[in-house]
């Protein structure tokens, strides 16, 4: 069965002091039964790892990165390799977040190459997909999602389709306070689920998270949907109480 996952994307936020306070708050909170993950900026990975391990909480709260290079090593200034992330204790990495696609021109093919690199070293990707407002308005949501997943289908082997998770994040709902209704999200999640079933052998291992302005008020209704297996949380993950309340709703 799929264990729900609630992941916090801290984006480019935090200072040494605020990160320490956030980690301290997270490790002292009661554990929910879902899996928890935090994805700090890469410069804070070592600090967060140390904070989680001092509390003996590496198992309770996993560590993830926000991006990874598609290359193994070499002259790629500013990038972090999948091996480096593993060495720094990451179990997960976000790939293809809409902010990477939008501001760094990340293509579906680059996303697929990054997924392959992570799978080669045992790092579990969370692949972000989602449509823009314009695409939703012109009725092409499912076409866009199929296109984004299609690039993965071309590179990822059938037996590896249970080795990553997916986050459906409508671009118009990220950081805007707007969110897809549970029914709108479920429609896309159901289509993603059937794509996973078509391409892989192990749909039971791939979780489909919803992301986009999730907070403690709207989380419960989202998690009640059959194919929503957790959340990727941006803004609300910077607040211990909000993040843990969302996690409580996930089970
Ligand atoms: C995100 O950055 O992945 C995200 C979902 O952000 P927010 O929750 O702030 O909309």
mmCIF file of C-alpha atoms and ligand atoms in Angstrom:
data_model
loop_
_atom_site.group_PDB
_atom_site.id
_atom_site.type_symbol
_atom_site.label_atom_id
_atom_site.label_comp_id
_atom_site.label_asym_id
_atom_site.label_seq_id
_atom_site.Cartn_x
_atom_site.Cartn_y
_atom_site.Cartn_z
ATOM 1 C CA UNK A 1 0.000 0.000 0.000
ATOM 2 C CA UNK A 2 1.064 3.580 -0.567
ATOM 3 C CA UNK A 3 2.049 5.361 2.636
ATOM 4 C CA UNK A 4 1.058 9.045 2.362
ATOM 5 C CA UNK A 5 3.933 11.514 2.030
ATOM 6 C CA UNK A 6 3.903 15.167 3.055
ATOM 7 C CA UNK A 7 6.930 17.046 1.731
ATOM 8 C CA UNK A 8 7.983 20.615 2.514
ATOM 9 C CA UNK A 9 9.619 22.665 -0.227
ATOM 10 C CA UNK A 10 11.365 25.495 1.586
ATOM 11 C CA UNK A 11 12.377 27.082 -1.738
ATOM 12 C CA UNK A 12 14.964 29.882 -1.380
ATOM 13 C CA UNK A 13 14.032 30.786 2.185
ATOM 14 C CA UNK A 14 15.797 30.688 5.508
ATOM 15 C CA UNK A 15 18.837 31.771 7.482
ATOM 16 C CA UNK A 16 21.067 29.656 9.720
ATOM 17 C CA UNK A 17 19.024 30.873 12.684
ATOM 18 C CA UNK A 18 15.572 30.368 11.189
ATOM 19 C CA UNK A 19 16.510 26.920 9.847
ATOM 20 C CA UNK A 20 17.674 25.886 13.289
ATOM 21 C CA UNK A 21 14.375 27.023 14.803
ATOM 22 C CA UNK A 22 12.353 25.219 12.121
ATOM 23 C CA UNK A 23 14.232 21.925 12.541
ATOM 24 C CA UNK A 24 13.998 22.133 16.327
ATOM 25 C CA UNK A 25 10.252 22.683 16.054
ATOM 26 C CA UNK A 26 9.784 19.788 13.638
ATOM 27 C CA UNK A 27 11.740 17.265 15.672
ATOM 28 C CA UNK A 28 9.934 18.163 18.873
ATOM 29 C CA UNK A 29 6.459 17.835 17.317
ATOM 30 C CA UNK A 30 4.455 14.601 17.602
ATOM 31 C CA UNK A 31 4.992 12.209 14.698
ATOM 32 C CA UNK A 32 2.093 11.805 12.309
ATOM 33 C CA UNK A 33 1.616 8.400 10.716
ATOM 34 C CA UNK A 34 2.383 9.682 7.200
ATOM 35 C CA UNK A 35 5.934 9.980 5.919
ATOM 36 C CA UNK A 36 7.465 13.440 6.332
ATOM 37 C CA UNK A 37 10.117 15.096 4.192
ATOM 38 C CA UNK A 38 11.813 18.488 4.150
ATOM 39 C CA UNK A 39 13.622 19.967 1.143
ATOM 40 C CA UNK A 40 15.767 22.908 2.261
ATOM 41 C CA UNK A 41 18.035 24.980 -0.006
ATOM 42 C CA UNK A 42 21.186 22.925 -0.684
ATOM 43 C CA UNK A 43 23.442 25.139 1.461
ATOM 44 C CA UNK A 44 21.382 24.090 4.487
ATOM 45 C CA UNK A 45 21.355 20.323 3.796
ATOM 46 C CA UNK A 46 24.210 19.560 6.185
ATOM 47 C CA UNK A 47 22.720 21.733 8.926
ATOM 48 C CA UNK A 48 19.280 20.160 8.604
ATOM 49 C CA UNK A 49 20.750 16.665 8.484
ATOM 50 C CA UNK A 50 22.709 17.366 11.671
ATOM 51 C CA UNK A 51 19.586 18.763 13.371
ATOM 52 C CA UNK A 52 17.553 15.688 12.459
ATOM 53 C CA UNK A 53 20.275 13.251 13.471
ATOM 54 C CA UNK A 54 20.981 14.884 16.855
ATOM 55 C CA UNK A 55 17.353 14.236 17.651
ATOM 56 C CA UNK A 56 17.669 10.687 16.266
ATOM 57 C CA UNK A 57 14.931 11.757 13.882
ATOM 58 C CA UNK A 58 16.421 10.953 10.484
ATOM 59 C CA UNK A 59 13.885 8.159 10.143
ATOM 60 C CA UNK A 60 10.961 10.314 11.238
ATOM 61 C CA UNK A 61 11.728 13.181 8.848
ATOM 62 C CA UNK A 62 13.502 12.553 5.565
ATOM 63 C CA UNK A 63 15.820 14.975 3.824
ATOM 64 C CA UNK A 64 15.466 15.990 0.200
ATOM 65 C CA UNK A 65 17.003 18.484 -2.220
ATOM 66 C CA UNK A 66 15.173 20.906 -4.503
ATOM 67 C CA UNK A 67 17.039 20.084 -7.709
ATOM 68 C CA UNK A 68 19.869 17.931 -9.091
ATOM 69 C CA UNK A 69 22.157 17.970 -12.116
ATOM 70 C CA UNK A 70 21.414 15.590 -14.964
ATOM 71 C CA UNK A 71 25.182 15.020 -15.245
ATOM 72 C CA UNK A 72 27.415 12.781 -13.184
ATOM 73 C CA UNK A 73 30.226 15.268 -12.439
ATOM 74 C CA UNK A 74 32.435 17.864 -14.088
ATOM 75 C CA UNK A 75 32.282 21.432 -15.382
ATOM 76 C CA UNK A 76 28.717 22.355 -14.402
ATOM 77 C CA UNK A 77 29.166 25.427 -12.237
ATOM 78 C CA UNK A 78 26.543 25.903 -9.562
ATOM 79 C CA UNK A 79 25.085 22.393 -9.843
ATOM 80 C CA UNK A 80 24.904 19.521 -7.351
ATOM 81 C CA UNK A 81 25.245 15.932 -8.512
ATOM 82 C CA UNK A 82 22.995 13.070 -7.442
ATOM 83 C CA UNK A 83 25.991 11.401 -5.758
ATOM 84 C CA UNK A 84 26.640 14.540 -3.701
ATOM 85 C CA UNK A 85 23.046 14.633 -2.529
ATOM 86 C CA UNK A 86 23.222 10.995 -1.457
ATOM 87 C CA UNK A 87 26.460 11.689 0.388
ATOM 88 C CA UNK A 88 24.745 14.543 2.227
ATOM 89 C CA UNK A 89 21.983 12.233 3.431
ATOM 90 C CA UNK A 90 19.239 13.015 0.911
ATOM 91 C CA UNK A 91 16.712 10.287 0.249
ATOM 92 C CA UNK A 92 14.652 12.386 -2.153
ATOM 93 C CA UNK A 93 14.980 15.188 -4.662
ATOM 94 C CA UNK A 94 12.389 17.418 -6.326
ATOM 95 C CA UNK A 95 12.742 17.403 -10.093
ATOM 96 C CA UNK A 96 11.065 19.664 -12.644
ATOM 97 C CA UNK A 97 9.415 22.071 -10.199
ATOM 98 C CA UNK A 98 7.508 24.651 -12.250
ATOM 99 C CA UNK A 99 9.859 27.386 -10.987
ATOM 100 C CA UNK A 100 12.789 25.425 -12.506
ATOM 101 C CA UNK A 101 10.847 24.913 -15.726
ATOM 102 C CA UNK A 102 9.790 28.564 -15.881
ATOM 103 C CA UNK A 103 12.923 30.427 -14.762
ATOM 104 C CA UNK A 104 15.622 27.960 -15.839
ATOM 105 C CA UNK A 105 14.097 26.632 -19.048
ATOM 106 C CA UNK A 106 14.036 23.052 -17.785
ATOM 107 C CA UNK A 107 12.524 20.834 -20.483
ATOM 108 C CA UNK A 108 10.643 17.541 -20.150
ATOM 109 C CA UNK A 109 13.718 15.797 -21.593
ATOM 110 C CA UNK A 110 16.038 17.374 -19.007
ATOM 111 C CA UNK A 111 13.606 16.295 -16.275
ATOM 112 C CA UNK A 112 13.677 12.723 -17.598
ATOM 113 C CA UNK A 113 17.510 12.759 -17.736
ATOM 114 C CA UNK A 114 17.637 13.930 -14.107
ATOM 115 C CA UNK A 115 15.270 11.154 -13.067
ATOM 116 C CA UNK A 116 17.510 8.573 -14.745
ATOM 117 C CA UNK A 117 20.609 9.947 -12.986
ATOM 118 C CA UNK A 118 18.900 9.768 -9.590
ATOM 119 C CA UNK A 119 17.644 6.240 -10.116
ATOM 120 C CA UNK A 120 21.203 5.198 -11.000
ATOM 121 C CA UNK A 121 22.387 6.193 -7.511
ATOM 122 C CA UNK A 122 19.328 5.219 -5.459
ATOM 123 C CA UNK A 123 17.933 8.711 -4.905
ATOM 124 C CA UNK A 124 14.122 8.869 -5.094
ATOM 125 C CA UNK A 125 12.809 11.652 -7.342
ATOM 126 C CA UNK A 126 9.579 13.545 -6.830
ATOM 127 C CA UNK A 127 8.744 14.611 -10.358
ATOM 128 C CA UNK A 128 6.687 17.799 -10.546
ATOM 129 C CA UNK A 129 4.175 18.247 -13.339
ATOM 130 C CA UNK A 130 1.335 20.691 -13.918
ATOM 131 C CA UNK A 131 -0.350 23.075 -16.304
ATOM 132 C CA UNK A 132 -0.360 26.868 -16.528
ATOM 133 C CA UNK A 133 -3.509 28.944 -16.156
ATOM 134 C CA UNK A 134 -3.618 29.507 -19.904
ATOM 135 C CA UNK A 135 -3.422 25.770 -20.541
ATOM 136 C CA UNK A 136 -6.234 25.133 -18.073
ATOM 137 C CA UNK A 137 -8.367 27.828 -19.680
ATOM 138 C CA UNK A 138 -7.884 26.423 -23.160
ATOM 139 C CA UNK A 139 -8.787 22.912 -22.051
ATOM 140 C CA UNK A 140 -5.405 21.272 -22.600
ATOM 141 C CA UNK A 141 -4.684 20.118 -19.031
ATOM 142 C CA UNK A 142 -4.688 16.376 -19.702
ATOM 143 C CA UNK A 143 -2.691 16.828 -22.936
ATOM 144 C CA UNK A 144 0.023 18.770 -21.095
ATOM 145 C CA UNK A 145 0.171 16.214 -18.292
ATOM 146 C CA UNK A 146 0.407 13.382 -20.846
ATOM 147 C CA UNK A 147 3.255 15.230 -22.589
ATOM 148 C CA UNK A 148 5.168 15.744 -19.327
ATOM 149 C CA UNK A 149 4.758 12.085 -18.378
ATOM 150 C CA UNK A 150 5.515 10.963 -21.936
ATOM 151 C CA UNK A 151 9.142 12.110 -21.644
ATOM 152 C CA UNK A 152 9.500 9.854 -18.582
ATOM 153 C CA UNK A 153 7.884 6.944 -20.406
ATOM 154 C CA UNK A 154 10.560 7.187 -23.093
ATOM 155 C CA UNK A 155 13.505 6.925 -20.721
ATOM 156 C CA UNK A 156 12.450 5.173 -17.521
ATOM 157 C CA UNK A 157 12.401 1.365 -17.642
ATOM 158 C CA UNK A 158 9.164 -0.417 -16.768
ATOM 159 C CA UNK A 159 10.618 -1.907 -13.569
ATOM 160 C CA UNK A 160 11.676 1.567 -12.358
ATOM 161 C CA UNK A 161 8.191 3.101 -12.408
ATOM 162 C CA UNK A 162 7.753 2.390 -8.700
ATOM 163 C CA UNK A 163 11.017 4.154 -7.799
ATOM 164 C CA UNK A 164 9.805 7.745 -7.980
ATOM 165 C CA UNK A 165 6.850 9.815 -6.849
ATOM 166 C CA UNK A 166 4.917 12.464 -8.747
ATOM 167 C CA UNK A 167 3.662 15.845 -7.587
ATOM 168 C CA UNK A 168 0.798 17.369 -9.539
ATOM 169 C CA UNK A 169 1.155 21.105 -9.069
ATOM 170 C CA UNK A 170 -1.030 23.361 -11.211
ATOM 171 C CA UNK A 171 1.256 26.339 -11.869
ATOM 172 C CA UNK A 172 -1.579 28.807 -11.242
ATOM 173 C CA UNK A 173 -2.033 27.429 -7.724
ATOM 174 C CA UNK A 174 1.577 27.697 -6.538
ATOM 175 C CA UNK A 175 2.126 30.431 -3.985
ATOM 176 C CA UNK A 176 -1.032 32.238 -5.121
ATOM 177 C CA UNK A 177 -3.551 31.197 -2.477
ATOM 178 C CA UNK A 178 -5.592 29.648 -5.328
ATOM 179 C CA UNK A 179 -5.840 25.900 -5.306
ATOM 180 C CA UNK A 180 -7.419 23.275 -7.473
ATOM 181 C CA UNK A 181 -10.648 21.961 -5.985
ATOM 182 C CA UNK A 182 -10.325 18.404 -4.684
ATOM 183 C CA UNK A 183 -12.354 17.258 -7.718
ATOM 184 C CA UNK A 184 -10.127 19.127 -10.198
ATOM 185 C CA UNK A 185 -7.039 17.618 -8.573
ATOM 186 C CA UNK A 186 -8.586 14.131 -8.470
ATOM 187 C CA UNK A 187 -9.359 14.259 -12.203
ATOM 188 C CA UNK A 188 -5.666 14.801 -13.007
ATOM 189 C CA UNK A 189 -4.443 12.363 -10.340
ATOM 190 C CA UNK A 190 -6.669 9.612 -11.750
ATOM 191 C CA UNK A 191 -5.201 10.186 -15.207
ATOM 192 C CA UNK A 192 -1.654 10.109 -13.773
ATOM 193 C CA UNK A 193 -2.492 6.883 -11.931
ATOM 194 C CA UNK A 194 -3.663 5.210 -15.113
ATOM 195 C CA UNK A 195 -0.477 6.351 -16.923
ATOM 196 C CA UNK A 196 1.610 4.814 -14.149
ATOM 197 C CA UNK A 197 -0.375 1.590 -14.483
ATOM 198 C CA UNK A 198 0.195 1.577 -18.256
ATOM 199 C CA UNK A 199 3.946 2.150 -18.057
ATOM 200 C CA UNK A 200 5.046 0.388 -14.908
ATOM 201 C CA UNK A 201 4.596 -2.841 -13.026
ATOM 202 C CA UNK A 202 4.214 -1.365 -9.588
ATOM 203 C CA UNK A 203 1.647 1.428 -9.340
ATOM 204 C CA UNK A 204 1.325 0.687 -5.630
ATOM 205 C CA UNK A 205 4.715 2.276 -4.938
ATOM 206 C CA UNK A 206 4.321 5.551 -6.823
ATOM 207 C CA UNK A 207 2.646 8.215 -4.754
ATOM 208 C CA UNK A 208 0.904 11.128 -6.423
ATOM 209 C CA UNK A 209 1.130 14.259 -4.287
ATOM 210 C CA UNK A 210 -0.912 17.391 -4.808
ATOM 211 C CA UNK A 211 0.829 20.758 -4.524
ATOM 212 C CA UNK A 212 -0.364 24.353 -4.766
ATOM 213 C CA UNK A 213 -1.371 26.491 -1.796
ATOM 214 C CA UNK A 214 -2.063 23.493 0.462
ATOM 215 C CA UNK A 215 -2.711 24.607 4.032
ATOM 216 C CA UNK A 216 -4.249 23.245 7.213
ATOM 217 C CA UNK A 217 -7.722 24.411 6.111
ATOM 218 C CA UNK A 218 -7.864 22.718 2.717
ATOM 219 C CA UNK A 219 -5.636 19.633 3.214
ATOM 220 C CA UNK A 220 -8.269 17.293 4.635
ATOM 221 C CA UNK A 221 -10.655 17.589 1.675
ATOM 222 C CA UNK A 222 -7.785 17.018 -0.768
ATOM 223 C CA UNK A 223 -6.553 13.913 1.062
ATOM 224 C CA UNK A 224 -10.035 12.423 0.978
ATOM 225 C CA UNK A 225 -9.712 11.995 -2.789
ATOM 226 C CA UNK A 226 -8.931 8.425 -3.887
ATOM 227 C CA UNK A 227 -5.751 9.213 -5.833
ATOM 228 C CA UNK A 228 -4.210 11.969 -3.682
ATOM 229 C CA UNK A 229 -1.434 10.326 -1.670
ATOM 230 C CA UNK A 230 -0.045 13.362 0.121
ATOM 231 C CA UNK A 231 1.139 16.892 -0.570
ATOM 232 C CA UNK A 232 4.064 18.978 -1.689
ATOM 233 C CA UNK A 233 3.818 22.067 0.485
ATOM 234 C CA UNK A 234 5.614 25.366 -0.142
ATOM 235 C CA UNK A 235 4.706 28.384 1.990
ATOM 236 C CA UNK A 236 2.955 26.467 4.774
ATOM 237 C CA UNK A 237 5.991 24.198 5.266
ATOM 238 C CA UNK A 238 7.918 27.109 6.772
ATOM 239 C CA UNK A 239 5.600 27.094 9.755
ATOM 240 C CA UNK A 240 5.928 24.071 12.055
ATOM 241 C CA UNK A 241 2.333 24.114 13.221
ATOM 242 C CA UNK A 242 0.824 24.447 9.743
ATOM 243 C CA UNK A 243 3.097 21.780 8.276
ATOM 244 C CA UNK A 244 2.376 19.306 11.062
ATOM 245 C CA UNK A 245 -1.378 19.992 10.883
ATOM 246 C CA UNK A 246 -1.309 19.195 7.146
ATOM 247 C CA UNK A 247 0.623 16.004 7.945
ATOM 248 C CA UNK A 248 -1.971 15.042 10.567
ATOM 249 C CA UNK A 249 -4.691 15.299 7.903
ATOM 250 C CA UNK A 250 -2.723 12.917 5.661
ATOM 251 C CA UNK A 251 -2.819 10.238 8.345
HETATM 252 C C1 LIG B 1 5.565 24.473 -4.157
HETATM 253 O O1 LIG B 1 6.437 25.313 -4.179
HETATM 254 O O2 LIG B 1 5.809 23.338 -4.576
HETATM 255 C C2 LIG B 1 4.252 24.846 -3.629
HETATM 256 C C3 LIG B 1 3.271 23.999 -3.744
HETATM 257 O O3 LIG B 1 4.143 26.078 -3.046
HETATM 258 P P1 LIG B 1 2.858 26.656 -2.210
HETATM 259 O O4 LIG B 1 2.413 25.571 -1.279
HETATM 260 O O5 LIG B 1 3.396 27.845 -1.494
HETATM 261 O O6 LIG B 1 1.822 26.985 -3.219
#
